[in-house]
XYZ file of C-alpha atoms in Angstrom:
306
model
C 46.192 -0.981 -89.460
C 46.003 -4.610 -89.196
C 42.409 -6.327 -88.371
C 42.937 -6.165 -84.425
C 43.013 -2.818 -84.285
C 41.120 -1.516 -85.920
C 38.512 -3.667 -84.168
C 40.017 -2.636 -81.001
C 39.579 1.310 -82.479
C 35.500 0.609 -83.566
C 34.866 -0.570 -79.958
C 37.225 2.159 -78.218
C 34.710 4.003 -80.644
C 31.400 2.585 -80.536
C 31.739 3.663 -76.597
C 33.169 7.134 -77.483
C 29.503 7.934 -78.591
C 27.487 5.359 -76.598
C 28.388 7.567 -73.569
C 28.723 11.117 -75.890
C 24.722 10.391 -76.329
C 23.958 9.160 -72.670
C 24.795 12.131 -71.911
C 23.188 14.272 -74.349
C 19.314 13.224 -74.631
C 19.651 10.163 -71.288
C 21.226 12.312 -68.346
C 17.743 15.182 -67.452
C 15.535 12.354 -66.899
C 17.719 9.993 -64.147
C 21.571 11.866 -63.135
C 19.829 14.662 -60.540
C 16.918 12.632 -59.103
C 15.383 8.749 -58.329
C 15.176 7.076 -61.530
C 11.765 5.027 -60.423
C 10.147 9.048 -59.400
C 11.260 10.314 -62.481
C 10.027 7.673 -64.777
C 6.632 7.898 -63.148
C 5.675 10.943 -62.025
C 6.184 12.692 -65.170
C 2.316 12.132 -65.908
C 1.347 14.176 -64.013
C 3.533 16.166 -61.398
C 5.570 17.449 -63.737
C 2.109 20.129 -63.527
C 1.946 20.591 -60.023
C 6.141 19.721 -59.151
C 6.727 22.555 -56.564
C 3.219 21.157 -54.846
C 4.883 19.373 -51.385
C 3.938 16.484 -49.973
C 0.698 16.915 -47.369
C 2.393 14.764 -44.259
C 0.289 13.327 -42.124
C 0.458 15.596 -39.056
C -1.368 15.129 -36.017
C -0.146 18.140 -33.515
C -1.640 19.600 -30.351
C -0.594 20.330 -26.915
C -0.087 17.006 -26.085
C -0.054 14.534 -28.850
C 2.686 15.180 -31.609
C 2.391 11.842 -34.509
C 3.424 12.641 -37.742
C 4.934 10.745 -40.433
C 5.993 10.345 -44.445
C 2.767 9.163 -45.265
C -0.798 10.291 -45.847
C -4.299 9.381 -46.689
C -4.136 8.366 -50.648
C -7.246 9.126 -54.152
C -7.665 8.624 -57.018
C -8.226 11.977 -59.477
C -12.327 12.609 -59.196
C -13.568 9.916 -55.970
C -13.491 10.416 -52.949
C -12.837 6.924 -51.172
C -9.688 5.951 -49.799
C -7.457 3.992 -50.973
C -6.277 0.359 -49.852
C -4.423 -0.434 -47.446
C -3.918 2.370 -45.778
C 0.246 2.142 -44.359
C 1.158 0.505 -41.036
C 2.825 4.488 -40.260
C -0.963 6.541 -40.654
C -2.706 3.487 -38.556
C 0.261 3.739 -35.811
C 0.075 7.532 -35.460
C -4.391 7.068 -35.928
C -4.260 3.550 -32.725
C -2.331 6.459 -30.471
C -4.161 9.267 -30.855
C -6.828 6.555 -29.862
C -5.478 5.818 -26.875
C -5.125 9.693 -26.077
C -8.346 10.585 -26.306
C -10.021 7.127 -24.822
C -7.645 9.818 -21.151
C -9.409 12.995 -22.818
C -12.196 12.815 -23.390
C -12.333 16.976 -23.569
C -9.914 16.403 -27.496
C -11.565 15.995 -30.311
C -10.189 16.069 -34.392
C -10.534 18.853 -37.184
C -9.849 17.368 -40.482
C -10.147 19.286 -44.062
C -10.448 17.217 -47.286
C -8.852 19.433 -50.486
C -9.759 18.889 -54.530
C -8.262 20.544 -57.239
C -10.669 23.042 -59.314
C -10.126 20.868 -61.968
C -12.317 17.600 -60.132
C -15.326 16.814 -60.613
C -17.440 16.286 -57.570
C -18.279 12.583 -57.242
C -20.203 12.398 -54.196
C -23.458 14.141 -52.991
C -21.595 16.620 -50.365
C -21.265 20.301 -51.522
C -17.573 19.455 -52.502
C -14.863 16.552 -53.537
C -12.922 17.808 -50.918
C -15.405 17.588 -48.037
C -16.898 14.132 -48.498
C -12.454 12.669 -48.819
C -13.037 15.205 -45.196
C -16.634 13.054 -44.564
C -14.407 9.058 -45.881
C -11.608 9.428 -44.276
C -13.691 10.872 -40.544
C -15.252 7.322 -41.330
C -12.042 4.960 -41.490
C -11.162 6.956 -37.710
C -14.283 5.889 -36.387
C -14.333 1.830 -38.499
C -10.315 1.724 -35.558
C -12.868 2.078 -33.098
C -13.503 5.510 -33.205
C -16.898 7.655 -32.022
C -18.123 9.640 -34.644
C -18.821 12.675 -32.599
C -15.561 13.542 -32.044
C -14.655 14.895 -35.422
C -15.084 17.756 -36.818
C -15.249 17.833 -41.382
C -14.586 20.614 -43.218
C -13.781 20.724 -47.491
C -11.997 22.867 -49.205
C -10.883 23.367 -52.868
C -7.404 24.116 -54.535
C -6.130 25.208 -58.026
C -3.138 22.225 -57.884
C -2.053 18.939 -55.935
C 0.631 16.664 -55.366
C -0.357 13.703 -58.060
C 1.244 10.308 -59.093
C -0.120 9.414 -62.536
C -3.656 9.710 -61.158
C -3.440 9.165 -57.789
C -4.209 12.410 -55.257
C -1.136 11.866 -53.061
C -1.945 13.795 -49.252
C -4.858 16.162 -49.674
C -5.958 16.152 -46.026
C -5.254 18.231 -42.593
C -5.940 17.300 -40.141
C -5.937 19.756 -36.327
C -6.689 18.310 -32.471
C -9.342 20.719 -31.219
C -10.131 21.077 -26.933
C -13.784 20.804 -26.922
C -13.922 21.867 -22.808
C -16.877 23.218 -22.109
C -17.172 27.401 -21.404
C -19.168 30.637 -21.413
C -18.106 31.326 -24.600
C -18.849 28.141 -26.518
C -22.014 27.787 -29.150
C -23.764 24.461 -28.098
C -25.727 23.116 -30.393
C -28.623 22.279 -30.078
C -29.564 18.907 -31.708
C -33.349 19.045 -31.310
C -33.423 22.537 -33.341
C -31.302 21.161 -35.727
C -33.155 18.295 -35.920
C -36.388 20.594 -36.637
C -35.238 22.251 -38.873
C -34.228 19.930 -41.480
C -37.266 17.940 -41.105
C -39.033 21.430 -41.533
C -37.446 21.325 -45.676
C -36.388 17.904 -45.267
C -34.059 17.012 -48.503
C -36.477 15.332 -50.729
C -35.286 14.224 -54.822
C -37.218 13.907 -56.962
C -37.311 10.830 -60.183
C -38.299 11.075 -63.853
C -40.624 8.078 -64.866
C -39.556 4.667 -64.711
C -35.621 6.228 -63.686
C -34.008 6.304 -60.336
C -31.349 8.628 -60.628
C -30.085 11.405 -57.949
C -28.624 14.334 -59.331
C -28.548 16.855 -56.122
C -28.085 20.776 -55.661
C -25.639 22.834 -54.277
C -28.393 23.525 -51.314
C -29.440 19.534 -51.382
C -25.787 18.436 -51.251
C -25.831 20.949 -47.636
C -28.798 19.219 -46.092
C -26.909 15.602 -46.968
C -23.831 17.629 -45.338
C -25.859 18.768 -41.746
C -28.083 14.930 -41.641
C -24.222 13.884 -41.938
C -23.674 16.258 -38.258
C -26.330 15.417 -36.584
C -26.285 11.891 -37.645
C -22.487 11.498 -36.302
C -23.074 13.733 -32.983
C -26.384 12.282 -31.922
C -26.300 8.412 -29.789
C -29.074 6.030 -32.116
C -30.423 8.450 -34.720
C -32.069 7.404 -37.547
C -33.307 8.357 -41.074
C -36.555 7.656 -42.627
C -36.758 7.946 -46.370
C -40.083 7.301 -48.584
C -40.941 7.183 -50.943
C -43.410 8.671 -53.548
C -45.292 7.703 -56.639
C -47.854 9.658 -59.339
C -51.180 8.067 -58.994
C -50.351 6.485 -62.878
C -51.127 3.005 -63.396
C -51.531 0.041 -60.843
C -51.316 0.634 -56.816
C -49.489 -2.171 -56.140
C -46.384 -1.524 -59.196
C -46.322 2.070 -57.453
C -46.376 1.093 -53.949
C -43.281 -1.325 -55.322
C -41.572 1.706 -57.011
C -41.833 4.327 -54.654
C -40.004 1.514 -51.924
C -37.264 0.424 -54.820
C -36.649 5.203 -54.289
C -36.390 4.607 -51.482
C -33.936 2.043 -51.774
C -32.356 3.426 -54.151
C -32.098 6.644 -52.077
C -30.825 4.849 -48.952
C -28.380 2.890 -51.383
C -26.722 6.821 -53.088
C -26.723 8.139 -48.719
C -24.896 4.156 -47.964
C -21.930 5.003 -51.036
C -21.306 8.769 -49.259
C -21.055 7.162 -46.060
C -23.918 7.134 -44.472
C -25.011 3.742 -42.147
C -27.023 1.394 -43.234
C -28.017 0.878 -40.324
C -29.007 3.549 -39.690
C -31.595 5.296 -42.914
C -34.731 2.945 -42.635
C -37.446 3.186 -46.076
C -40.743 2.623 -47.331
C -43.072 3.726 -49.610
C -46.741 5.649 -49.338
C -46.573 4.893 -53.553
C -49.103 7.078 -54.541
C -51.314 7.662 -51.877
C -49.755 11.697 -50.081
C -49.775 13.969 -53.192
C -48.144 16.952 -52.676
C -49.386 17.944 -56.192
C -52.208 17.580 -58.705
C -51.778 14.638 -60.330
C -53.995 15.874 -62.815
C -50.634 18.380 -64.743
C -47.210 16.505 -65.663
C -45.477 19.315 -63.007
C -47.806 18.252 -60.498
C -47.878 14.293 -61.235
C -43.154 15.157 -61.393
C -43.740 16.946 -57.815
C -45.665 13.295 -56.528
C -42.525 11.347 -57.982
C -40.268 12.200 -55.019
C -37.979 10.483 -52.199
C -38.247 12.549 -48.586
C -35.134 11.677 -46.491
C -35.952 13.218 -42.549
C -34.508 12.190 -39.295
C -37.293 9.693 -37.000
C-alpha cells in the first residue's frame, strides 16, 4: 500500500468515525427540533415541556383577535418585559377602537404565577400583580382603568425560557350592560368601609421598611380597585411617629415614612399623582408612648381614600 492510498483511507476512516459519534451523541439535541430552541430552553423548559405557550387572545361575541405571542415576565417579578411586540400592540389598538364604539364592554385580565415564585409585590399574589401591570400597560395605550377587572391565580408550572415566564396572562371580554340581576358596586359604601379600617403600615425606629400581611395586601388591591373605578379619586398617606426625640425631626421622619409608603405603592402600579403625603409627627398617637408596645403602634403610616 503506497503513501497516497494510506492517506485516502485515513480520511475515509475519520469521516466514518465522526459520523458515528455525531449520530450517537448529538442528534438527540438537534435532529428532532429547532437547534436554537433546544439550546436556549434546555435549562428550564425541560421541567415544563408539557406546558404549551399561552397565546394572546381577545375573544368575544363581536371581537376576536389572536397572535402567537403574549406578555412576558422575569421569574419572581411582576413588571412586564419591554418592549411589547407589534402583534400585541396591534390587538390592543384594535380593542381600543372596539371599546370606543362599544362602551358596554370591559376586559377581565387574569395573571398567573407558579407555586415556587416569590411574591415581590404588594398584592395578594404575584399573578394578581402581573394582571395589574398589564392593565396599566393598556391604560398607557389610552384605555380607562375602569374598563378592566383583574385577578390572579397560582399554578404549579408554566411555560418558561430560561428565567422568563412566557405568557402568564389570560383575557376575557365581558358585557357590562346593566341588567336586573347585575350587582352594582356602591363605591361610597366601599370608601366608607376602607377608611373605617385603613391600610396601616408600621415601622421600626429609624427605619422605613414595609412588610405586608395577607390582609394588608388585600387592602392594597381594594384601594387600587377604587382608584380605577372612581374618577378623580386620590389616596392620603399620613406619617406618624412616637414622641421620642425632637418634634421637628419627628415631623420630618413622619413625612419620609409617608413618602416611602407612596413610593412603594407607585412601584406597585399606583399613579404618583393619585397619592398625597403629609405628616402628623408625634401629634396623634393611638397608644401610650410610655411603653415600648405603645411607641411601636404610634410609628405608622395610615393610607386612606380622600
